[in-house]
JSON list of C-alpha atoms in Angstrom, two decimals:
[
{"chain": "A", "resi": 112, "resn": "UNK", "atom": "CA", "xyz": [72.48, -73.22, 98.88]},
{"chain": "A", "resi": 113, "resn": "UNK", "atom": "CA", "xyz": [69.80, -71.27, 100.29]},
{"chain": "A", "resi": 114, "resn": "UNK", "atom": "CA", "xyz": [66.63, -71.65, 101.66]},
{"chain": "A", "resi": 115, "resn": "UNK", "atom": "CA", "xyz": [63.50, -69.71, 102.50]},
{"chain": "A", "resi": 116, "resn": "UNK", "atom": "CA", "xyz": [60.73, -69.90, 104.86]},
{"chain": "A", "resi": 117, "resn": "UNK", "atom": "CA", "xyz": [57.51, -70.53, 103.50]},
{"chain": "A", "resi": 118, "resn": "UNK", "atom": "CA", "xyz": [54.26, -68.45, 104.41]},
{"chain": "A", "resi": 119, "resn": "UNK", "atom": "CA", "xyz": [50.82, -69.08, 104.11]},
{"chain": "A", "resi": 120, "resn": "UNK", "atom": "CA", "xyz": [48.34, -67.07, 102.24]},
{"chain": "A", "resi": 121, "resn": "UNK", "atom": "CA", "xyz": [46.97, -65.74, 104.49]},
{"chain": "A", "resi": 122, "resn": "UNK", "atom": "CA", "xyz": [50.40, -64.73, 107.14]},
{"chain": "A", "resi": 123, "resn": "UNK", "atom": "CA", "xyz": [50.20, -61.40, 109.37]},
{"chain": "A", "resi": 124, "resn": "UNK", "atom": "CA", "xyz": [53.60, -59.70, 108.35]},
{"chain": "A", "resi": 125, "resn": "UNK", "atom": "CA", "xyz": [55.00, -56.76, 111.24]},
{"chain": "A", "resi": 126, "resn": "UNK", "atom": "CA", "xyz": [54.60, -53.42, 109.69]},
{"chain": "A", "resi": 127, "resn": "UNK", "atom": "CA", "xyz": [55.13, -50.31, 111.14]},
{"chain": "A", "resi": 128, "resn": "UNK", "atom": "CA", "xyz": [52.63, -48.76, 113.00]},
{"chain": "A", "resi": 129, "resn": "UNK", "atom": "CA", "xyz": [51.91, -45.90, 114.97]},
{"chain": "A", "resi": 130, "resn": "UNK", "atom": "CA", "xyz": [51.69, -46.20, 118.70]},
{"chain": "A", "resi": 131, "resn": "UNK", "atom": "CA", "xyz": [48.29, -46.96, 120.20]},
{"chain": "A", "resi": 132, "resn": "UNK", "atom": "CA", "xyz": [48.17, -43.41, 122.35]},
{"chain": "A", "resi": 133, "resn": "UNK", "atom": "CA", "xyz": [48.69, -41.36, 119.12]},
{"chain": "A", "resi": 134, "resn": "UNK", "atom": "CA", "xyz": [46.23, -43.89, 116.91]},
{"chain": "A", "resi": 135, "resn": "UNK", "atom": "CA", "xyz": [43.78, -42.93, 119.43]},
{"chain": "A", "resi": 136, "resn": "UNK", "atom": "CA", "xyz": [44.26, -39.27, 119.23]},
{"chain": "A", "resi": 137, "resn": "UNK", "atom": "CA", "xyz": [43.90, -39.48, 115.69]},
{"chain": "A", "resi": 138, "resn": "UNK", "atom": "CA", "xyz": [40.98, -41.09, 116.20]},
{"chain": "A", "resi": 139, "resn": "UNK", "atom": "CA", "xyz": [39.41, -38.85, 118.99]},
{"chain": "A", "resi": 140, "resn": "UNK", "atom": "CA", "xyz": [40.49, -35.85, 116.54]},
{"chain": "A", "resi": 141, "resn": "UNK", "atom": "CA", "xyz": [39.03, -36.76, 113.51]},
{"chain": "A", "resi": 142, "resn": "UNK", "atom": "CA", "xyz": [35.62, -37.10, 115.46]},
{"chain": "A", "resi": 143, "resn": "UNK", "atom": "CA", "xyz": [35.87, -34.40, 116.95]},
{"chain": "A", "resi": 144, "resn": "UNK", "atom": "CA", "xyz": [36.74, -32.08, 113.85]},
{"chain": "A", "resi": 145, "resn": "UNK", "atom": "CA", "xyz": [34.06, -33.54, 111.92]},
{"chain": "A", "resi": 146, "resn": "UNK", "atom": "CA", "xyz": [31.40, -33.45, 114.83]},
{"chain": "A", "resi": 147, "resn": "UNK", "atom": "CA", "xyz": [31.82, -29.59, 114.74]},
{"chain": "A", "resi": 148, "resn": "UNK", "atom": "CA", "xyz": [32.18, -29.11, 111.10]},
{"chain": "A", "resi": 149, "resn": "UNK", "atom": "CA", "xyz": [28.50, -31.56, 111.28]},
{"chain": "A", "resi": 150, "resn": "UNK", "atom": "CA", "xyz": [27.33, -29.05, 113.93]},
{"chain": "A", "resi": 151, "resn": "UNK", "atom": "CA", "xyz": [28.27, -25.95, 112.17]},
{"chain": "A", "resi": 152, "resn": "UNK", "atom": "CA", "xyz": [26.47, -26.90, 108.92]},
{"chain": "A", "resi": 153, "resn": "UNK", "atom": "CA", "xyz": [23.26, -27.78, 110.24]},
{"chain": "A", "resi": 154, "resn": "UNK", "atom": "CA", "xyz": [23.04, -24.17, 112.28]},
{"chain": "A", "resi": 155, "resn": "UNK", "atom": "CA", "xyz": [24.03, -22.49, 109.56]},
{"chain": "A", "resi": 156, "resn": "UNK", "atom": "CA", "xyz": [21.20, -24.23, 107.79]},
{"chain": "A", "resi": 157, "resn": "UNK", "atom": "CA", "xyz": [18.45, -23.86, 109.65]},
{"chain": "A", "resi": 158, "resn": "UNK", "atom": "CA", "xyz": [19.56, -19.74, 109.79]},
{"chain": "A", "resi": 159, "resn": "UNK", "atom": "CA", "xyz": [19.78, -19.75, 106.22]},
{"chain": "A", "resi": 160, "resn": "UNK", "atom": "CA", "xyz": [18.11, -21.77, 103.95]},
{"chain": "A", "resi": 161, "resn": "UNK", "atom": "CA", "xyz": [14.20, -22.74, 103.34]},
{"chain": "A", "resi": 162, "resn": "UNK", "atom": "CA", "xyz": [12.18, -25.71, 102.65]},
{"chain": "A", "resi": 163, "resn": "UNK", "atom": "CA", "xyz": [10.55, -23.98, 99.91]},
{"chain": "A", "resi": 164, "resn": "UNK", "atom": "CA", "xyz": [13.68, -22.12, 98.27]},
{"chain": "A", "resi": 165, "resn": "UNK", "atom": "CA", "xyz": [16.32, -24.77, 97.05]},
{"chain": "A", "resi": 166, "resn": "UNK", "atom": "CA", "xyz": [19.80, -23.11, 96.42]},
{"chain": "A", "resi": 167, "resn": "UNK", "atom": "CA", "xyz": [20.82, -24.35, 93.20]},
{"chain": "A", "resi": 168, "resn": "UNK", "atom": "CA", "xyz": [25.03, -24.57, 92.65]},
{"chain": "A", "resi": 169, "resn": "UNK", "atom": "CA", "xyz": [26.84, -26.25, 90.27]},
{"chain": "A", "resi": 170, "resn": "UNK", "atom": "CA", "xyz": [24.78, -26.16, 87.38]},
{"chain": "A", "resi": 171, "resn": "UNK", "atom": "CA", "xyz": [22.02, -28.06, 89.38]},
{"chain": "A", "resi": 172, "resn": "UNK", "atom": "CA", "xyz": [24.68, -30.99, 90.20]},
{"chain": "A", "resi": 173, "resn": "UNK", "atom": "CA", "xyz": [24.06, -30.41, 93.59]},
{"chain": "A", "resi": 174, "resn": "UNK", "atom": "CA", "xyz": [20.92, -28.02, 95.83]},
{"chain": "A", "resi": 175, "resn": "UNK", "atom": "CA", "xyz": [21.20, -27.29, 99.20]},
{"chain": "A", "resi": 176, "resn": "UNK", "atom": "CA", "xyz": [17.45, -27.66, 100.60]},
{"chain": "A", "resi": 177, "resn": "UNK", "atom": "CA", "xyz": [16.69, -27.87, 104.53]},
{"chain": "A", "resi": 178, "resn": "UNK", "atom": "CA", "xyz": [14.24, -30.64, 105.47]},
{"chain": "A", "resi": 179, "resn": "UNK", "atom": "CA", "xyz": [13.98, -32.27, 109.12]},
{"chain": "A", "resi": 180, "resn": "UNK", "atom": "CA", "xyz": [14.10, -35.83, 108.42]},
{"chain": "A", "resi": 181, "resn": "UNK", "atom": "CA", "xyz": [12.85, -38.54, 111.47]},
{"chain": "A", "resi": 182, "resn": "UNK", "atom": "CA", "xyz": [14.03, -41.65, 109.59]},
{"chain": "A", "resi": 183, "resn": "UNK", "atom": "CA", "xyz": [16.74, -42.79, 107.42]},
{"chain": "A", "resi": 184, "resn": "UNK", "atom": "CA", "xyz": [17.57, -42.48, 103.68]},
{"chain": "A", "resi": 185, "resn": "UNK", "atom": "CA", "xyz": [14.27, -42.22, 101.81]},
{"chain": "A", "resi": 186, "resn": "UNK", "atom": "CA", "xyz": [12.34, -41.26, 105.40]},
{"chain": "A", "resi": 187, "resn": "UNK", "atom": "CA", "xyz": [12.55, -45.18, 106.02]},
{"chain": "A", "resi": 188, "resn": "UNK", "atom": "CA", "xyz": [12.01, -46.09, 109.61]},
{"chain": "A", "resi": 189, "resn": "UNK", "atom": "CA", "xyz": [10.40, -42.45, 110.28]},
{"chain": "A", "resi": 190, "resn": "UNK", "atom": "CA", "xyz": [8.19, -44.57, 112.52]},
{"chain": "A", "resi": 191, "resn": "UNK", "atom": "CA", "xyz": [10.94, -45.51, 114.51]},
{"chain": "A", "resi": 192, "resn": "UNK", "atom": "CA", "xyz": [13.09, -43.06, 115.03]},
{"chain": "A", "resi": 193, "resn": "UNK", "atom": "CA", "xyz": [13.89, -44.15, 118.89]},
{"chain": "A", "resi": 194, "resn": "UNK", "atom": "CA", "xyz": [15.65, -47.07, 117.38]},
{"chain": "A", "resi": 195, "resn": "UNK", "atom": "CA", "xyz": [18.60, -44.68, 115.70]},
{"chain": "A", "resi": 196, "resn": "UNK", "atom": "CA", "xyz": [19.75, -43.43, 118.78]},
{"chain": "A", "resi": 197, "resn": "UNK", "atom": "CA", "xyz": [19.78, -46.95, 120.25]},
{"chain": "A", "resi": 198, "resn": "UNK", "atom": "CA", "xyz": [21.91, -48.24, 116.95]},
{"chain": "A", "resi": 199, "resn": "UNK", "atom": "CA", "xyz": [24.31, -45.08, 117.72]},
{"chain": "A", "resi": 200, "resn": "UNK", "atom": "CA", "xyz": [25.25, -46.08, 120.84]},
{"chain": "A", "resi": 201, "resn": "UNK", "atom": "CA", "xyz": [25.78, -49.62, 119.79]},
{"chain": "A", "resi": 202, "resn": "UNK", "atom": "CA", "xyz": [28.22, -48.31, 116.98]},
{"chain": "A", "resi": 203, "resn": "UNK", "atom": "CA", "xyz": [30.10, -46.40, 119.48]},
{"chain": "A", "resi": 204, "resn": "UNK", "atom": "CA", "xyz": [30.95, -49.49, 121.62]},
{"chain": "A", "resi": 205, "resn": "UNK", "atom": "CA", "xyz": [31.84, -51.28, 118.68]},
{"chain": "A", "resi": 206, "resn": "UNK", "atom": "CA", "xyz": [34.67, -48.78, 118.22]},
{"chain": "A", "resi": 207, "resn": "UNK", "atom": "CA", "xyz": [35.64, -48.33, 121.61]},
{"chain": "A", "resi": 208, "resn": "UNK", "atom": "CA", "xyz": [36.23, -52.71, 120.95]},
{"chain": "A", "resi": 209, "resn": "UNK", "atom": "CA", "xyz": [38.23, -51.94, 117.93]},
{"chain": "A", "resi": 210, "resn": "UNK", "atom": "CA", "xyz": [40.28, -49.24, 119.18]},
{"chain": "A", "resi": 211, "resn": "UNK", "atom": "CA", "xyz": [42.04, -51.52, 122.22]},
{"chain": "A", "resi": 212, "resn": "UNK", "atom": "CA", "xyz": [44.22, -52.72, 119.67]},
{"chain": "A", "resi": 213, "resn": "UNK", "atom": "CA", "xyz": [44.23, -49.46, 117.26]},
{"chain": "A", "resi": 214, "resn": "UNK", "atom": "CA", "xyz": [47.93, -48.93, 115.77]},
{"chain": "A", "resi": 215, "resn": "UNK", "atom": "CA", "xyz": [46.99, -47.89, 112.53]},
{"chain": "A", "resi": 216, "resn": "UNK", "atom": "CA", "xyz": [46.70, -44.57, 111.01]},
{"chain": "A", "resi": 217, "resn": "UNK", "atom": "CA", "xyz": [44.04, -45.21, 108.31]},
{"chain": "A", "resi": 218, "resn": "UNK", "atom": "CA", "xyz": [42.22, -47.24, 110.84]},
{"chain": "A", "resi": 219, "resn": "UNK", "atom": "CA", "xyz": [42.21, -44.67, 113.29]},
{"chain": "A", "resi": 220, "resn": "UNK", "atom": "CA", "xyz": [41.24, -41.78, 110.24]},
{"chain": "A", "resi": 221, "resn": "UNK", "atom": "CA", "xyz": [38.42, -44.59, 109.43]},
{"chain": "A", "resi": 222, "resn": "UNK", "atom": "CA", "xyz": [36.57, -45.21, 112.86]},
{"chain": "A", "resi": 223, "resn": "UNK", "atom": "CA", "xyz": [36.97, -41.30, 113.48]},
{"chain": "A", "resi": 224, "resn": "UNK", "atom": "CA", "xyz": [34.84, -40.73, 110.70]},
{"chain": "A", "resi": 225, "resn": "UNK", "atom": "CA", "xyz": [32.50, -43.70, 111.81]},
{"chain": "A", "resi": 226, "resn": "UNK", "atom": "CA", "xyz": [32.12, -42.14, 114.73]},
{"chain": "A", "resi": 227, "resn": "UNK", "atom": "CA", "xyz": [31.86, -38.44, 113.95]},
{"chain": "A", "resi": 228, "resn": "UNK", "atom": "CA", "xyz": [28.85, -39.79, 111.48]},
{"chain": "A", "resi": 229, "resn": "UNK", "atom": "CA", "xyz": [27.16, -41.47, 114.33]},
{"chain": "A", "resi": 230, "resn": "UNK", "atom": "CA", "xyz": [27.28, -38.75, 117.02]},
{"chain": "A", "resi": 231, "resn": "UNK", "atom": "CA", "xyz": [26.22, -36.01, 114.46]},
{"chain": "A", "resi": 232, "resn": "UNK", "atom": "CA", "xyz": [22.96, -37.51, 114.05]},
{"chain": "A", "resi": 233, "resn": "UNK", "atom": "CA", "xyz": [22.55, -38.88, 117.60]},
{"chain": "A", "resi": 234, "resn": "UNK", "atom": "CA", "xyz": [22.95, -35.02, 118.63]},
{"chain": "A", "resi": 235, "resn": "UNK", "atom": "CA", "xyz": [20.25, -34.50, 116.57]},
{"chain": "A", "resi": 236, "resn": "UNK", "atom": "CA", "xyz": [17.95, -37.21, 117.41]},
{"chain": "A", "resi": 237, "resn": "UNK", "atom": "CA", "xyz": [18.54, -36.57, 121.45]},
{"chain": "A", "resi": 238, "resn": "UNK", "atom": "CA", "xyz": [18.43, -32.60, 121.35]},
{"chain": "A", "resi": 239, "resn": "UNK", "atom": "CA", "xyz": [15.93, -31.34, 118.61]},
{"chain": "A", "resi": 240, "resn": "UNK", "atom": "CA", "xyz": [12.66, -31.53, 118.04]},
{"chain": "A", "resi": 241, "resn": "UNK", "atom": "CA", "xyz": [10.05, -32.83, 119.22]},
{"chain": "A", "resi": 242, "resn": "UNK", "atom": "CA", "xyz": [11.96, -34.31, 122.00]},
{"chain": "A", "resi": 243, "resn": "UNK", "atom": "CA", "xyz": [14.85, -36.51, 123.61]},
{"chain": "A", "resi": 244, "resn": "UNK", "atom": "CA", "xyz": [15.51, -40.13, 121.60]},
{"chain": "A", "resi": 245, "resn": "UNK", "atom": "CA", "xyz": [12.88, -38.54, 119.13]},
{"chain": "A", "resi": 246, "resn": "UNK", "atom": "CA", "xyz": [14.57, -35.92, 116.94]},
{"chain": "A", "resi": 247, "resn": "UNK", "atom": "CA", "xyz": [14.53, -35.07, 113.66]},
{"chain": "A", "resi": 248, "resn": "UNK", "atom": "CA", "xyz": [17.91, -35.22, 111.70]},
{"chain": "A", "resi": 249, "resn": "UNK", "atom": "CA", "xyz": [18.84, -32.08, 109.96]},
{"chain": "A", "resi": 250, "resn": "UNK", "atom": "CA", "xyz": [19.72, -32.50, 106.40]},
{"chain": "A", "resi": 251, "resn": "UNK", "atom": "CA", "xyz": [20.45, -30.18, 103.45]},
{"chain": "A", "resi": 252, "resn": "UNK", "atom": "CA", "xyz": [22.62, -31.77, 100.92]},
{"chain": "A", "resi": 253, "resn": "UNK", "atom": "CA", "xyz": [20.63, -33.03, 97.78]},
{"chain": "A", "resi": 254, "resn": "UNK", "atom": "CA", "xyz": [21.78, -34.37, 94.10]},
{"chain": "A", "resi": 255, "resn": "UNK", "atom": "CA", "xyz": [20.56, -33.49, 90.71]},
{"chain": "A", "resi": 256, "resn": "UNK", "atom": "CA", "xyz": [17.62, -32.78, 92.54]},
{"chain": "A", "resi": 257, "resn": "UNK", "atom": "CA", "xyz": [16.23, -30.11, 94.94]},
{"chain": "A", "resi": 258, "resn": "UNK", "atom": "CA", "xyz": [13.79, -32.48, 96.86]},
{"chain": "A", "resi": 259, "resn": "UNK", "atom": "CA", "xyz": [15.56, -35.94, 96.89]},
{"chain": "A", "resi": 260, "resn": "UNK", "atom": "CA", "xyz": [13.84, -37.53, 93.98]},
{"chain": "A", "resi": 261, "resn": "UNK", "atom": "CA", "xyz": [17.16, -39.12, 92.78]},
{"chain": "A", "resi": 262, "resn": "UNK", "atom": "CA", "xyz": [19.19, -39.40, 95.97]},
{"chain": "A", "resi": 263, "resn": "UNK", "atom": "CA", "xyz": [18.55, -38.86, 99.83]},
{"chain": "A", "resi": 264, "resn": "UNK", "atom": "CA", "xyz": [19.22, -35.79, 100.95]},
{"chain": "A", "resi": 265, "resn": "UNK", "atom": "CA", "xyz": [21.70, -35.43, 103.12]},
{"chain": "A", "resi": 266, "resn": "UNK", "atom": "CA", "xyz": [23.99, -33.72, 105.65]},
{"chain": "A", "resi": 267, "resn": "UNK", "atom": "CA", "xyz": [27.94, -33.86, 106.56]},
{"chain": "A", "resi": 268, "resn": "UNK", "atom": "CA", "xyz": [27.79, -36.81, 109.40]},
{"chain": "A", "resi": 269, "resn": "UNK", "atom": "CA", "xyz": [26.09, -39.18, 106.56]},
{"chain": "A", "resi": 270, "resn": "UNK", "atom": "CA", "xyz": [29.04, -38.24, 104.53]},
{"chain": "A", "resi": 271, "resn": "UNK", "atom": "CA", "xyz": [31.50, -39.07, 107.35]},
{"chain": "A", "resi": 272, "resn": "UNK", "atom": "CA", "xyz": [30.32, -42.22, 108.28]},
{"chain": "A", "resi": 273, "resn": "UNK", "atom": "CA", "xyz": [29.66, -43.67, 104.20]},
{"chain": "A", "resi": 274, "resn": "UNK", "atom": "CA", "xyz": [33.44, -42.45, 103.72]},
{"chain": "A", "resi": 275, "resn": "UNK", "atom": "CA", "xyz": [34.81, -44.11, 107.32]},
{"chain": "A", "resi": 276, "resn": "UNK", "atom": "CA", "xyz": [33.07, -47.17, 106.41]},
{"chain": "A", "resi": 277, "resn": "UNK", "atom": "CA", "xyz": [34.28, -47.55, 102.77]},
{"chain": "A", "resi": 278, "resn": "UNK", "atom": "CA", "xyz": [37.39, -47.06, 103.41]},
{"chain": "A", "resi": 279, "resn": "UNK", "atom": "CA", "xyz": [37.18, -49.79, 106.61]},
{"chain": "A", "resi": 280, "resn": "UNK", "atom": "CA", "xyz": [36.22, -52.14, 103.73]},
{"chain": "A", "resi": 281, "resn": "UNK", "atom": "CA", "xyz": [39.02, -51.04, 101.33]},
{"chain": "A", "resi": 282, "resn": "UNK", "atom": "CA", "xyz": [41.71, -51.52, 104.46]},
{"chain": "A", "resi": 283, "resn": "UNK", "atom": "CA", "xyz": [39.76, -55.00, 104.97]},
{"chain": "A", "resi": 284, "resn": "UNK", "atom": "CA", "xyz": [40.55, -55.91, 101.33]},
{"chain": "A", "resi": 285, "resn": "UNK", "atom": "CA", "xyz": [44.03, -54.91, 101.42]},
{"chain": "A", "resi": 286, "resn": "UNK", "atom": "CA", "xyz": [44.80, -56.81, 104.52]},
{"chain": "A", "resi": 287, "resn": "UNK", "atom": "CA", "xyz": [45.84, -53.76, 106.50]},
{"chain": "A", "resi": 288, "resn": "UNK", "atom": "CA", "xyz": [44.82, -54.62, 110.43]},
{"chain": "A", "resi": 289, "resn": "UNK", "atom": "CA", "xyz": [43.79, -52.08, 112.82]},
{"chain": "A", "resi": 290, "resn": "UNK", "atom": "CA", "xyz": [47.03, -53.13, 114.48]},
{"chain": "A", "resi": 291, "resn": "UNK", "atom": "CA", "xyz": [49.12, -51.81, 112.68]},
{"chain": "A", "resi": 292, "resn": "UNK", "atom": "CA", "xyz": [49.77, -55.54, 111.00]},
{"chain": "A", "resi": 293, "resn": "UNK", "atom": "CA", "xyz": [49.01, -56.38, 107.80]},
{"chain": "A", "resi": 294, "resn": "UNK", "atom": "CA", "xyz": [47.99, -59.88, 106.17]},
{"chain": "A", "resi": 295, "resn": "UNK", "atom": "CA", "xyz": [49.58, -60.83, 102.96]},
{"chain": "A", "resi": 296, "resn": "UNK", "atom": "CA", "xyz": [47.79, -62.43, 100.16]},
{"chain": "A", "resi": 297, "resn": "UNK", "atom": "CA", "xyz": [49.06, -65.04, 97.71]},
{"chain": "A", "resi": 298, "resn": "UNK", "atom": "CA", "xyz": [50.14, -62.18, 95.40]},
{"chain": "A", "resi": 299, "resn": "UNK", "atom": "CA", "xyz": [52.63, -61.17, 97.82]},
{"chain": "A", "resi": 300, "resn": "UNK", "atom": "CA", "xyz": [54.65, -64.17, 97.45]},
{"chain": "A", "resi": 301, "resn": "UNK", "atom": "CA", "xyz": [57.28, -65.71, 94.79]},
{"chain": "A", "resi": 302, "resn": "UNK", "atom": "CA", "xyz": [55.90, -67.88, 91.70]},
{"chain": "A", "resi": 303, "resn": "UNK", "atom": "CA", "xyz": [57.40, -70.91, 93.89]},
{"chain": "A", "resi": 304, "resn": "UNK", "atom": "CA", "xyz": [55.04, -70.15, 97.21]},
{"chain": "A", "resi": 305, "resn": "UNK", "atom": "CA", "xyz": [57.34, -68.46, 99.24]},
{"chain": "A", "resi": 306, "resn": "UNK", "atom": "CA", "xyz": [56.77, -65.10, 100.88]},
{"chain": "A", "resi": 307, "resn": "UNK", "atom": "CA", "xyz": [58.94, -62.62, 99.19]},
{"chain": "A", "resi": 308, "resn": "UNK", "atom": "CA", "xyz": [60.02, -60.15, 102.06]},
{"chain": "A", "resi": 309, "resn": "UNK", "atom": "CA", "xyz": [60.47, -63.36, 104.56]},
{"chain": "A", "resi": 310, "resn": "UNK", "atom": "CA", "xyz": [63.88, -63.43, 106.06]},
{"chain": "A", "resi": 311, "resn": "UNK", "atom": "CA", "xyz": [66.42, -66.34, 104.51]},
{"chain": "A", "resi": 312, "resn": "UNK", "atom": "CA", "xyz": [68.13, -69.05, 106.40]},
{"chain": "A", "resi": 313, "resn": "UNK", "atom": "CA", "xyz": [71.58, -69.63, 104.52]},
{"chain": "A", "resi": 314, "resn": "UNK", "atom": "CA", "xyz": [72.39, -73.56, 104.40]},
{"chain": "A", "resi": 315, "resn": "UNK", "atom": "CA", "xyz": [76.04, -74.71, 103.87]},
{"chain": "A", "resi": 316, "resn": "UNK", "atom": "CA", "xyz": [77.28, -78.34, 102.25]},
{"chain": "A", "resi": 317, "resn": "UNK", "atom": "CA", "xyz": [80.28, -79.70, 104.23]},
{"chain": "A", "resi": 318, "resn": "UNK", "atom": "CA", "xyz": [83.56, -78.43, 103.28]},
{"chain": "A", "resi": 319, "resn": "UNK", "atom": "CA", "xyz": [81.76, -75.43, 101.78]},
{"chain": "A", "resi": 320, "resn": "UNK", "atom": "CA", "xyz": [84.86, -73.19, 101.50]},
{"chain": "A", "resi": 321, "resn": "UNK", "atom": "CA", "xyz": [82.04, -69.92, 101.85]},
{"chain": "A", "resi": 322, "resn": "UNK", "atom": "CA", "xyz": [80.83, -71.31, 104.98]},
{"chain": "A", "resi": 323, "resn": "UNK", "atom": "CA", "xyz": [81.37, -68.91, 107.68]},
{"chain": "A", "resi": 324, "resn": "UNK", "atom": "CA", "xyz": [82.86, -70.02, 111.47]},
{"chain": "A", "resi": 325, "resn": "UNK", "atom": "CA", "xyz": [79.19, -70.21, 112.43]},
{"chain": "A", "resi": 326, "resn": "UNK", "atom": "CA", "xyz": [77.75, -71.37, 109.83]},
{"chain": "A", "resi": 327, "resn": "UNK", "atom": "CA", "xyz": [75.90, -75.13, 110.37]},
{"chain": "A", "resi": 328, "resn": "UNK", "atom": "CA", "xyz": [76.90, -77.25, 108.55]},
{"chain": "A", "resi": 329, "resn": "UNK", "atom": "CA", "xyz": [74.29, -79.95, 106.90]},
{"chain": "A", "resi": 330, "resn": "UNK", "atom": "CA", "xyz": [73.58, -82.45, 104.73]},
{"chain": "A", "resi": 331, "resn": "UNK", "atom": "CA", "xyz": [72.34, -81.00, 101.18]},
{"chain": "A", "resi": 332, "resn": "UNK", "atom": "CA", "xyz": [70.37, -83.26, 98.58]}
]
């Protein structure tokens, strides 16, 4: 007869993860590439393109128009644009916390892009105009639109950061932990409760001819 453990919905199971030095250079990579990539667009931008002369590409799907924004989507909060840098730096703690226990891949991939995101437009708001903890953003990314009427324009950190952060959310929903661990859900386990992958415990009737030398023998109902 044989028996299984049972698990809980909601048990951590071991997976394997990468070590915590190469999760962090992962980490500090993606940042970094992204950071440039952020850094490289904008300059190009503000040699290149106009306020006034919207590139069109795509069939008008998409316009690349350089504006100097001091607030967030929609110019909201332009009146407060020394609270952004303030929020950055609070963000950045928040994933220096998560990565002490970073062993995951896709967690690493996802708070490098959280953090590229964040440090693109802190650059901005600490080095540009009109002055330190009071810059303005450059942006040049708009949708269907050449001036933002139907979505915020916007530039390559705000695309890091909304991707890092969705897919934190979808590695939230799937139980994946930035550990490298992930938690399994009821669906995980057999129609009678009991985790699928958990390891069996073999339990032998006495006189069980089957029963090995160190097998235990007990009583069976």
């Amino acid at each position: 007869m044989t028996a299984v453990r049972p698990a809980g919905p909601d048990t951590a199971t071991p997976k394997a993860g990468v070590g915590r030095r190469r999760a962090i250079t992962i980490l500090v990579a993606t940042a970094v590439l992204v950071l440039l990539a952020d850094l490289g667009t904008k300059q190009w931008a503000l040699s290149t393109l106009t306020p006034s002369e919207p590139v069109r590409l795509f069939g008008g799907a998409v316009y690349l128009t350089l504006i100097r924004n001091s607030g967030a989507a929609f110019g909201l909060g332009s009146d407060y644009t020394w609270v952004f840098p303030l929020v950055t730096l609070a963000v950045v703690g928040w994933i220096s916390w998560m990565a002490t226990r970073l062993r995951s891949l896709p967690w690493a991939i996802s708070l490098g892009l959280v953090l590229a995101g964040a440090l693109g437009n802190f650059t901005d708001r600490i080095f540009r105009a009109p002055g330190p903890f009071l810059g303005h953003v450059v942006d040049m990314v708009s949708l269907f639109d050449p001036y933002g009427q139907t979505w915020p324009i916007f530039n390559l950190a705000d695309s890091a950061l909304v991707s890092g952060v969705i897919l934190a959310i979808l590695l939230e929903l799937t139980g994946r932990q930035r550990d490298g661990t992930r938690v399994r859900s009821g669906s995980d386990r057999a129609p009678d409760g009991t985790d699928r992958d958990a390891p069996t415990e073999t339990r032998t009737a006495p006189g069980d001819p089957d029963a090995g030398p160190g097998s235990r023998d007990r009583e069976v109902s």
